[in-house]
Short mmCIF file of C-alpha atoms in Angstrom, two decimals:
data_model
loop_
_atom_site.label_atom_id
_atom_site.label_comp_id
_atom_site.label_asym_id
_atom_site.label_seq_id
_atom_site.Cartn_x
_atom_site.Cartn_y
_atom_site.Cartn_z
CA UNK A 11 -0.76 -18.72 -26.79
CA UNK A 12 -0.36 -22.14 -24.54
CA UNK A 13 -0.23 -20.73 -20.97
CA UNK A 14 1.19 -23.52 -18.65
CA UNK A 15 -0.50 -22.14 -15.02
CA UNK A 16 1.34 -23.09 -11.94
CA UNK A 17 -1.03 -22.90 -8.41
CA UNK A 18 -1.46 -25.08 -5.78
CA UNK A 19 -4.34 -24.19 -4.21
CA UNK A 20 -6.85 -23.56 -7.81
CA UNK A 21 -10.42 -22.91 -7.09
CA UNK A 22 -13.40 -22.92 -9.09
CA UNK A 23 -16.64 -20.25 -7.73
CA UNK A 24 -18.19 -23.52 -6.55
CA UNK A 25 -15.69 -24.11 -3.94
CA UNK A 26 -14.79 -22.88 -0.74
CA UNK A 27 -11.27 -20.55 -1.44
CA UNK A 28 -9.87 -17.66 -3.59
CA UNK A 29 -10.77 -17.92 -7.30
CA UNK A 30 -8.17 -15.35 -8.75
CA UNK A 31 -6.70 -17.97 -10.83
CA UNK A 32 -9.93 -18.91 -12.15
CA UNK A 33 -10.82 -15.30 -13.24
CA UNK A 34 -7.59 -14.73 -14.35
CA UNK A 35 -8.20 -18.14 -16.56
CA UNK A 36 -10.99 -17.06 -17.90
CA UNK A 37 -9.77 -13.73 -18.99
CA UNK A 38 -6.92 -15.35 -21.02
CA UNK A 39 -9.28 -17.92 -22.58
CA UNK A 40 -11.55 -14.83 -23.59
CA UNK A 41 -8.54 -13.63 -25.56
CA UNK A 42 -8.30 -17.05 -27.44
CA UNK A 43 -5.71 -18.27 -25.40
CA UNK A 44 -5.23 -21.92 -24.14
CA UNK A 45 -4.62 -22.52 -20.51
CA UNK A 46 -3.51 -25.39 -18.96
CA UNK A 47 -3.54 -25.24 -14.93
CA UNK A 48 -1.61 -27.80 -12.66
CA UNK A 49 -3.17 -27.67 -9.32
CA UNK A 50 -3.23 -29.76 -6.23
CA UNK A 51 -6.24 -32.55 -5.48
CA UNK A 52 -8.88 -31.29 -3.03
CA UNK A 53 -12.07 -31.97 -1.49
CA UNK A 54 -14.09 -31.53 -4.67
CA UNK A 55 -11.07 -32.96 -7.14
CA UNK A 56 -10.30 -35.87 -4.63
CA UNK A 57 -8.35 -37.95 -7.80
CA UNK A 58 -5.59 -37.47 -9.73
CA UNK A 59 -7.27 -36.35 -13.17
CA UNK A 60 -7.20 -34.01 -15.54
CA UNK A 61 -10.79 -31.95 -16.34
CA UNK A 62 -12.05 -29.53 -18.36
CA UNK A 63 -13.52 -26.94 -16.08
CA UNK A 64 -15.03 -23.88 -17.88
CA UNK A 65 -12.61 -24.13 -20.58
CA UNK A 66 -9.73 -24.48 -18.40
CA UNK A 67 -7.52 -27.61 -18.45
CA UNK A 68 -6.87 -28.70 -15.02
CA UNK A 69 -4.32 -31.02 -14.17
CA UNK A 70 -4.96 -32.25 -10.70
CA UNK A 71 -1.95 -33.92 -9.13
CA UNK A 72 -2.46 -36.05 -5.84
CA UNK A 73 -1.21 -33.91 -2.80
CA UNK A 74 -2.92 -33.51 0.22
CA UNK A 75 -3.46 -30.52 2.34
CA UNK A 76 -5.18 -28.85 5.18
CA UNK A 77 -4.95 -25.89 7.45
CA UNK A 78 -5.19 -28.56 10.33
CA UNK A 79 -1.71 -30.07 9.27
CA UNK A 80 1.70 -29.59 11.51
CA UNK A 81 4.50 -27.31 10.12
CA UNK A 82 6.18 -30.60 8.89
CA UNK A 83 3.07 -32.00 7.22
CA UNK A 84 2.93 -28.66 5.28
CA UNK A 85 6.35 -28.42 4.23
CA UNK A 86 6.14 -32.00 2.94
CA UNK A 87 2.79 -30.82 0.99
CA UNK A 88 4.94 -27.86 -0.37
CA UNK A 89 7.72 -30.37 -1.94
CA UNK A 90 5.64 -33.01 -2.97
CA UNK A 91 3.86 -30.87 -5.08
CA UNK A 92 6.49 -29.31 -6.43
CA UNK A 93 7.88 -32.62 -7.21
CA UNK A 94 5.04 -34.01 -8.74
CA UNK A 95 4.16 -30.69 -10.84
CA UNK A 96 7.70 -30.66 -12.46
CA UNK A 97 6.83 -34.24 -13.43
CA UNK A 98 3.31 -33.55 -15.17
CA UNK A 99 4.24 -30.22 -16.35
CA UNK A 100 7.44 -31.45 -18.36
CA UNK A 101 4.99 -33.57 -20.17
CA UNK A 102 2.92 -30.79 -21.52
CA UNK A 103 3.66 -29.95 -24.74
CA UNK A 104 3.93 -26.77 -27.00
CA UNK A 105 4.05 -24.45 -24.06
CA UNK A 106 4.48 -20.75 -25.19
CA UNK A 107 4.73 -19.06 -21.40
CA UNK A 108 4.29 -20.61 -17.65
CA UNK A 109 2.49 -18.43 -15.19
CA UNK A 110 3.67 -19.32 -11.51
CA UNK A 111 1.31 -18.10 -8.45
CA UNK A 112 2.27 -18.38 -4.79
CA UNK A 113 1.91 -19.59 -2.24
CA UNK A 114 3.86 -21.36 -1.23
CA UNK A 115 7.48 -20.35 -2.57
CA UNK A 116 8.34 -23.93 -3.98
CA UNK A 117 5.59 -22.89 -6.75
CA UNK A 118 8.71 -21.03 -8.38
CA UNK A 119 10.80 -23.48 -8.48
CA UNK A 120 8.49 -25.76 -11.30
CA UNK A 121 9.23 -22.35 -12.97
CA UNK A 122 12.34 -22.44 -12.69
CA UNK A 123 13.06 -25.83 -13.60
CA UNK A 124 11.04 -25.42 -16.31
CA UNK A 125 12.72 -22.49 -17.61
CA UNK A 126 16.09 -24.95 -17.44
CA UNK A 127 14.92 -27.91 -18.86
CA UNK A 128 12.64 -26.54 -21.60
CA UNK A 129 13.78 -22.80 -22.11
CA UNK A 130 10.28 -21.80 -20.86
CA UNK A 131 9.41 -18.26 -19.75
CA UNK A 132 7.80 -17.57 -16.84
CA UNK A 133 6.02 -14.84 -14.96
CA UNK A 134 5.81 -15.17 -11.14
CA UNK A 135 3.04 -13.89 -9.01
CA UNK A 136 3.58 -13.26 -5.27
CA UNK A 137 0.60 -13.25 -3.24
CA UNK A 138 2.54 -13.43 -0.07
CA UNK A 139 6.14 -12.40 0.43
CA UNK A 140 7.85 -15.77 1.26
CA UNK A 141 10.20 -16.14 3.13
CA UNK A 142 9.12 -13.27 5.24
CA UNK A 143 6.10 -14.14 5.96
CA UNK A 144 6.81 -17.66 7.47
CA UNK A 145 10.02 -15.89 9.61
CA UNK A 146 7.98 -13.05 10.96
CA UNK A 147 5.18 -15.52 12.47
CA UNK A 148 7.99 -17.56 13.77
CA UNK A 149 7.31 -20.81 11.20
CA UNK A 150 11.05 -20.34 10.31
CA UNK A 151 13.86 -19.71 12.72
CA UNK A 152 17.00 -21.61 11.63
CA UNK A 153 19.25 -18.74 10.17
CA UNK A 154 20.75 -20.91 7.62
CA UNK A 155 17.36 -21.82 6.37
CA UNK A 156 16.39 -18.46 6.19
CA UNK A 157 19.17 -17.09 4.41
CA UNK A 158 19.07 -20.06 2.07
CA UNK A 159 15.32 -19.37 1.45
CA UNK A 160 15.74 -15.36 0.91
CA UNK A 161 18.90 -16.70 -1.84
CA UNK A 162 15.93 -18.58 -3.88
CA UNK A 163 13.51 -16.07 -3.72
CA UNK A 164 15.77 -13.63 -5.20
CA UNK A 165 16.65 -16.37 -7.45
CA UNK A 166 12.89 -16.81 -8.79
CA UNK A 167 12.86 -12.98 -8.85
CA UNK A 168 15.92 -12.57 -11.20
CA UNK A 169 14.78 -15.40 -13.69
CA UNK A 170 11.09 -14.39 -14.25
CA UNK A 171 10.23 -11.91 -17.15
CA UNK A 172 8.26 -10.10 -14.74
CA UNK A 173 6.81 -10.51 -11.30
CA UNK A 174 2.97 -9.56 -10.61
CA UNK A 175 2.56 -8.19 -6.38
CA UNK A 176 -0.35 -8.01 -4.91
CA UNK A 177 -0.28 -4.87 -3.07
CA UNK A 178 1.97 -2.15 -2.67
CA UNK A 179 4.04 -3.64 0.19
CA UNK A 180 4.70 -7.10 -1.27
CA UNK A 181 5.83 -5.01 -4.58
CA UNK A 182 8.24 -2.88 -2.11
CA UNK A 183 9.46 -6.45 -0.92
CA UNK A 184 10.11 -7.63 -4.34
CA UNK A 185 12.12 -4.36 -5.24
CA UNK A 186 14.14 -4.87 -2.17
CA UNK A 187 15.19 -7.91 -3.07
CA UNK A 188 17.25 -6.60 -5.90
CA UNK A 189 14.14 -6.57 -8.27
CA UNK A 190 14.03 -3.43 -10.79
CA UNK A 191 10.94 -1.33 -10.47
CA UNK A 192 10.14 -1.64 -14.22
CA UNK A 193 10.11 -5.64 -13.77
CA UNK A 194 6.97 -5.73 -11.04
CA UNK A 195 3.49 -4.56 -11.55
CA UNK A 196 1.16 -4.37 -8.89
CA UNK A 197 -2.40 -6.09 -9.03
CA UNK A 198 -4.39 -6.38 -6.16
CA UNK A 199 -6.81 -9.16 -5.62
CA UNK A 200 -10.26 -9.04 -7.21
CA UNK A 201 -13.58 -7.70 -6.03
CA UNK A 202 -16.47 -9.92 -7.66
CA UNK A 203 -19.31 -7.45 -7.91
CA UNK A 204 -21.37 -9.95 -9.78
CA UNK A 205 -20.89 -12.67 -7.19
CA UNK A 206 -20.67 -10.58 -3.87
CA UNK A 207 -23.77 -7.66 -4.23
CA UNK A 208 -26.18 -5.46 -2.25
CA UNK A 209 -29.89 -7.02 -2.79
CA UNK A 210 -32.70 -7.74 -0.03
CA UNK A 211 -31.95 -10.19 2.54
CA UNK A 212 -32.29 -13.72 1.80
CA UNK A 213 -34.64 -14.62 4.93
CA UNK A 214 -34.44 -18.63 4.10
CA UNK A 215 -30.49 -18.43 4.39
CA UNK A 216 -30.76 -16.18 7.20
CA UNK A 217 -33.19 -18.87 8.97
CA UNK A 218 -30.54 -21.57 7.66
CA UNK A 219 -28.11 -20.15 9.66
CA UNK A 220 -29.87 -18.52 12.74
CA UNK A 221 -29.09 -15.20 11.85
CA UNK A 222 -31.50 -11.80 12.40
CA UNK A 223 -30.74 -9.32 10.09
CA UNK A 224 -32.12 -6.70 12.33
CA UNK A 225 -28.89 -7.08 14.94
CA UNK A 226 -26.08 -5.47 14.16
CA UNK A 227 -24.06 -8.57 12.45
CA UNK A 228 -20.20 -8.40 11.93
CA UNK A 229 -18.78 -11.20 10.27
CA UNK A 230 -15.06 -12.75 9.14
CA UNK A 231 -15.23 -14.97 6.71
CA UNK A 232 -12.43 -16.97 4.89
CA UNK A 233 -9.10 -18.27 6.36
CA UNK A 234 -9.01 -18.85 10.35
CA UNK A 235 -5.14 -19.46 10.58
CA UNK A 236 -2.65 -18.16 13.03
CA UNK A 237 -1.57 -15.23 10.96
CA UNK A 238 -5.55 -13.87 10.85
CA UNK A 239 -5.05 -13.63 15.04
CA UNK A 240 -8.88 -13.99 15.37
CA UNK A 241 -8.55 -14.08 19.09
CA UNK A 242 -8.76 -10.18 18.69
CA UNK A 243 -12.30 -10.51 17.16
CA UNK A 244 -13.09 -13.24 20.33
CA UNK A 245 -11.82 -10.70 22.96
CA UNK A 246 -14.06 -7.68 21.46
CA UNK A 247 -17.18 -9.99 21.33
CA UNK A 248 -16.61 -10.63 24.99
CA UNK A 249 -16.43 -6.69 25.86
CA UNK A 250 -19.62 -6.09 23.64
CA UNK A 251 -20.96 -8.84 25.61
CA UNK A 252 -19.50 -7.57 29.37
CA UNK A 253 -20.67 -4.10 28.29
CA UNK A 254 -24.44 -4.82 27.14
CA UNK A 255 -24.11 -4.60 23.56
CA UNK A 256 -26.78 -7.30 23.19
CA UNK A 257 -27.60 -6.33 19.39
CA UNK A 258 -24.17 -6.70 18.46
CA UNK A 259 -22.99 -10.31 16.42
CA UNK A 260 -20.17 -11.74 15.82
CA UNK A 261 -20.61 -14.38 12.92
CA UNK A 262 -17.45 -16.73 11.75
CA UNK A 263 -17.55 -18.19 7.86
CA UNK A 264 -14.43 -20.28 7.01
CA UNK A 265 -12.38 -22.89 8.43
CA UNK A 266 -8.48 -23.03 9.79
CA UNK A 267 -6.27 -24.20 12.31
CA UNK A 268 -7.66 -21.72 15.10
CA UNK A 269 -11.09 -22.28 14.72
CA UNK A 270 -11.45 -25.11 17.47
CA UNK A 271 -9.21 -22.53 19.47
CA UNK A 272 -11.73 -19.96 19.26
CA UNK A 273 -14.66 -22.16 20.07
CA UNK A 274 -12.93 -23.04 23.37
CA UNK A 275 -12.67 -19.33 23.94
CA UNK A 276 -16.52 -19.11 23.14
CA UNK A 277 -17.51 -21.73 25.63
CA UNK A 278 -15.17 -20.86 28.26
CA UNK A 279 -16.29 -16.99 28.15
CA UNK A 280 -19.79 -18.04 28.07
CA UNK A 281 -20.36 -15.98 24.70
CA UNK A 282 -23.99 -15.93 23.40
CA UNK A 283 -22.98 -13.60 20.75
CA UNK A 284 -20.83 -15.52 18.44
CA UNK A 285 -21.82 -17.84 15.45
CA UNK A 286 -19.47 -20.26 13.38
CA UNK A 287 -20.91 -21.40 10.32
CA UNK A 288 -18.71 -23.50 8.90
CA UNK A 289 -17.10 -23.51 5.20
CA UNK A 290 -19.06 -23.07 2.26
CA UNK A 291 -19.06 -22.14 -1.45
CA UNK A 292 -18.96 -18.85 -2.59
CA UNK A 293 -22.71 -18.29 -3.37
CA UNK A 294 -23.57 -19.08 -0.13
CA UNK A 295 -20.96 -16.69 2.02
CA UNK A 296 -22.47 -13.69 -0.49
CA UNK A 297 -25.72 -14.64 1.08
CA UNK A 298 -24.56 -14.23 4.57
CA UNK A 299 -22.21 -11.11 3.92
CA UNK A 300 -25.23 -9.54 2.50
CA UNK A 301 -26.99 -10.08 5.83
CA UNK A 302 -24.36 -8.12 7.63
CA UNK A 303 -23.65 -4.64 8.51
CA UNK A 304 -19.73 -4.74 9.07
CA UNK A 305 -16.89 -7.11 7.08
CA UNK A 306 -13.64 -7.66 9.80
CA UNK A 307 -10.23 -8.32 8.23
CA UNK A 308 -7.98 -9.54 10.77
CA UNK A 309 -4.36 -9.97 11.16
CA UNK A 310 -1.83 -10.32 13.46
CA UNK A 311 -0.02 -6.82 14.60
CA UNK A 312 2.86 -8.09 12.36
CA UNK A 313 4.70 -5.48 9.64
CA UNK A 314 4.74 -8.29 6.68
CA UNK A 315 0.82 -8.84 7.68
CA UNK A 316 0.36 -5.22 6.70
CA UNK A 317 1.27 -6.44 3.20
CA UNK A 318 -1.47 -8.56 2.61
CA UNK A 319 -4.04 -8.20 0.10
CA UNK A 320 -7.11 -10.43 1.45
CA UNK A 321 -9.73 -11.91 -1.00
CA UNK A 322 -12.47 -11.26 1.98
CA UNK A 323 -12.16 -7.38 1.88
CA UNK A 324 -12.47 -7.04 -1.84
CA UNK A 325 -15.70 -9.34 -1.65
CA UNK A 326 -16.70 -7.17 1.35
CA UNK A 327 -16.48 -4.41 -1.24
CA UNK A 328 -18.51 -5.91 -3.65
CA UNK A 329 -21.17 -6.58 -1.16
CA UNK A 330 -21.29 -2.79 -0.66
CA UNK A 331 -19.97 -3.48 3.11
CA UNK A 332 -18.32 -1.10 5.12
CA UNK A 333 -14.80 -2.44 6.24
CA UNK A 334 -13.15 -3.07 9.31
CA UNK A 335 -9.15 -3.18 9.16
CA UNK A 336 -6.48 -4.12 11.73
CA UNK A 337 -3.36 -3.63 9.72
CA UNK A 338 -1.88 -0.66 9.79
CA UNK A 339 -0.63 -1.35 5.97
CA UNK A 340 -2.41 -0.18 2.57
CA UNK A 341 -5.93 -1.58 3.85
CA UNK A 342 -6.04 0.77 6.44
CA UNK A 343 -5.22 3.87 4.00
CA UNK A 344 -8.19 2.09 1.59
CA UNK A 345 -10.55 2.34 4.28
CA UNK A 346 -10.09 5.53 5.48
CA UNK A 347 -8.70 7.64 2.38
CA UNK A 348 -11.70 5.98 0.32
CA UNK A 349 -14.26 6.17 3.16
CA UNK A 350 -15.59 2.90 2.93
CA UNK A 351 -14.81 1.92 6.47
CA UNK A 352 -12.37 1.94 9.55
CA UNK A 353 -9.24 0.89 11.45
CA UNK A 354 -9.07 -0.57 14.81
CA UNK A 355 -6.00 -0.71 16.71
CA UNK A 356 -4.97 -4.81 16.65
CA UNK A 357 -3.87 -4.70 20.65
CA UNK A 358 -6.97 -2.79 22.16
CA UNK A 359 -10.34 -5.07 21.41
CA UNK A 360 -11.59 -2.06 23.41
CA UNK A 361 -11.09 0.48 20.57
CA UNK A 362 -13.29 -1.84 18.55
CA UNK A 363 -15.88 -1.81 20.72
CA UNK A 364 -15.84 1.96 21.04
CA UNK A 365 -15.72 2.29 17.27
CA UNK A 366 -19.06 -0.16 17.26
CA UNK A 367 -21.01 2.21 19.67
CA UNK A 368 -19.83 5.11 17.73
CA UNK A 369 -21.23 3.68 14.31
CA UNK A 370 -23.52 0.96 14.53
CA UNK A 371 -26.42 3.34 14.84
CA UNK A 372 -24.80 6.18 12.68
CA UNK A 373 -27.41 5.36 9.28
CA UNK A 374 -26.01 8.11 7.16
CA UNK A 375 -22.50 7.55 7.71
CA UNK A 376 -22.75 3.57 7.21
CA UNK A 377 -24.90 4.15 3.83
CA UNK A 378 -21.78 6.20 3.00
CA UNK A 379 -19.37 3.50 3.52
CA UNK A 380 -21.47 1.08 1.81
CA UNK A 381 -21.93 3.37 -1.46
CA UNK A 382 -18.45 3.95 -1.50
CA UNK A 383 -17.34 0.61 -0.86
CA UNK A 384 -19.79 -0.77 -4.08
CA UNK A 385 -18.31 1.89 -5.77
CA UNK A 386 -14.76 0.90 -5.21
CA UNK A 387 -15.42 -2.67 -6.45
CA UNK A 388 -17.12 -1.39 -9.50
CA UNK A 389 -14.36 1.14 -11.00
CA UNK A 390 -11.16 -0.24 -8.99
CA UNK A 391 -10.96 -3.68 -7.92
CA UNK A 392 -13.38 -5.72 -10.33
CA UNK A 393 -12.17 -8.60 -11.82
CA UNK A 394 -12.87 -8.02 -15.42
CA UNK A 395 -10.37 -4.79 -15.12
CA UNK A 396 -7.97 -6.77 -13.02
CA UNK A 397 -7.74 -9.75 -14.75
CA UNK A 398 -7.35 -8.07 -17.78
CA UNK A 399 -4.24 -6.22 -16.38
CA UNK A 400 -2.50 -9.57 -15.71
CA UNK A 401 -3.41 -11.14 -18.88
CA UNK A 402 -1.63 -7.91 -20.42
CA UNK A 403 1.49 -8.64 -18.29
CA UNK A 404 1.30 -12.49 -19.36
CA UNK A 405 0.93 -11.63 -23.11
CA UNK A 406 3.84 -9.17 -23.03
CA UNK A 407 6.01 -11.01 -21.35
CA UNK A 408 5.36 -13.82 -23.79
CA UNK A 409 6.50 -11.49 -26.68
#
């Protein structure tokens, strides 16, 4: 079977960014299928060309995008990728089914167009609930635009063979948009137990980044966008410094539009307990995470963000790190019910400080959380298990 996979932000393990599409593609290839990926050019693949990457035929479409773009520039990038992808995909012959993964929602337009012009079935994957996500964070305010986008969302779901949602909240959102429950499967983001795992500290990496694994290190890695609400962590760091918690350090690894703002806050507060390490490939991130004691997944206090299925959380579980979450959704339930971390009030940084004081010297509790985190990554969220489930959905839809 030949599968046309549309993903604007496709990344391999050698690049910074989420790799879900890479692992799904590898599973499809393992099953004997051919995968043709249409993706946007990026820093590592800046030219418009076709490359075979680990068996995946990747068509890179020339299209600029970065986290520092304005809202208008981002919309232009989304539309440009949509137009170019339709053009490129229309030239790819003998396709059996299309698998289109958001975000943005405009990726769904590519699948819709291919169904209309070539009769191709498609499966649509929801990584964020659009347009609800940009509506709640204030990126879209025009009532007519909102109405049109919601109608477009329903049309994408209706015309699909099946919808894959990355969290229970996203699944509920797809169903509430009029999609039958039988047509939606929840398959969350994936852990990578062979890429992130507990091991002896890499002292060379510690020295490279100026880290001391004897301190209590708390890391946030990945996207640093407005939705992450990372000023919450800076405010927590300030309270820790003010209250004499000199052995507690906060580490940021990744990139995003808010990074300059966060660095300015650190400078203004004269904080010595915060480090920004930049954006790095998976193997480097894994070594740094292994040097830390807690992993923080932060979002603004908005209902839509409680539906998130963040990569960093599942990578943290793989690394055997207790997770800290500040969204009162399914990730809170996961941390508490599975005893692999804890929840903090997103509007009260002192709550985070109090819990750091309570837990940081409780080795027995931290060890239990670490074991439970690693167990979950191996038995429930392993990429091998979940990639297989996605492949099952695609194969069933094609039949």
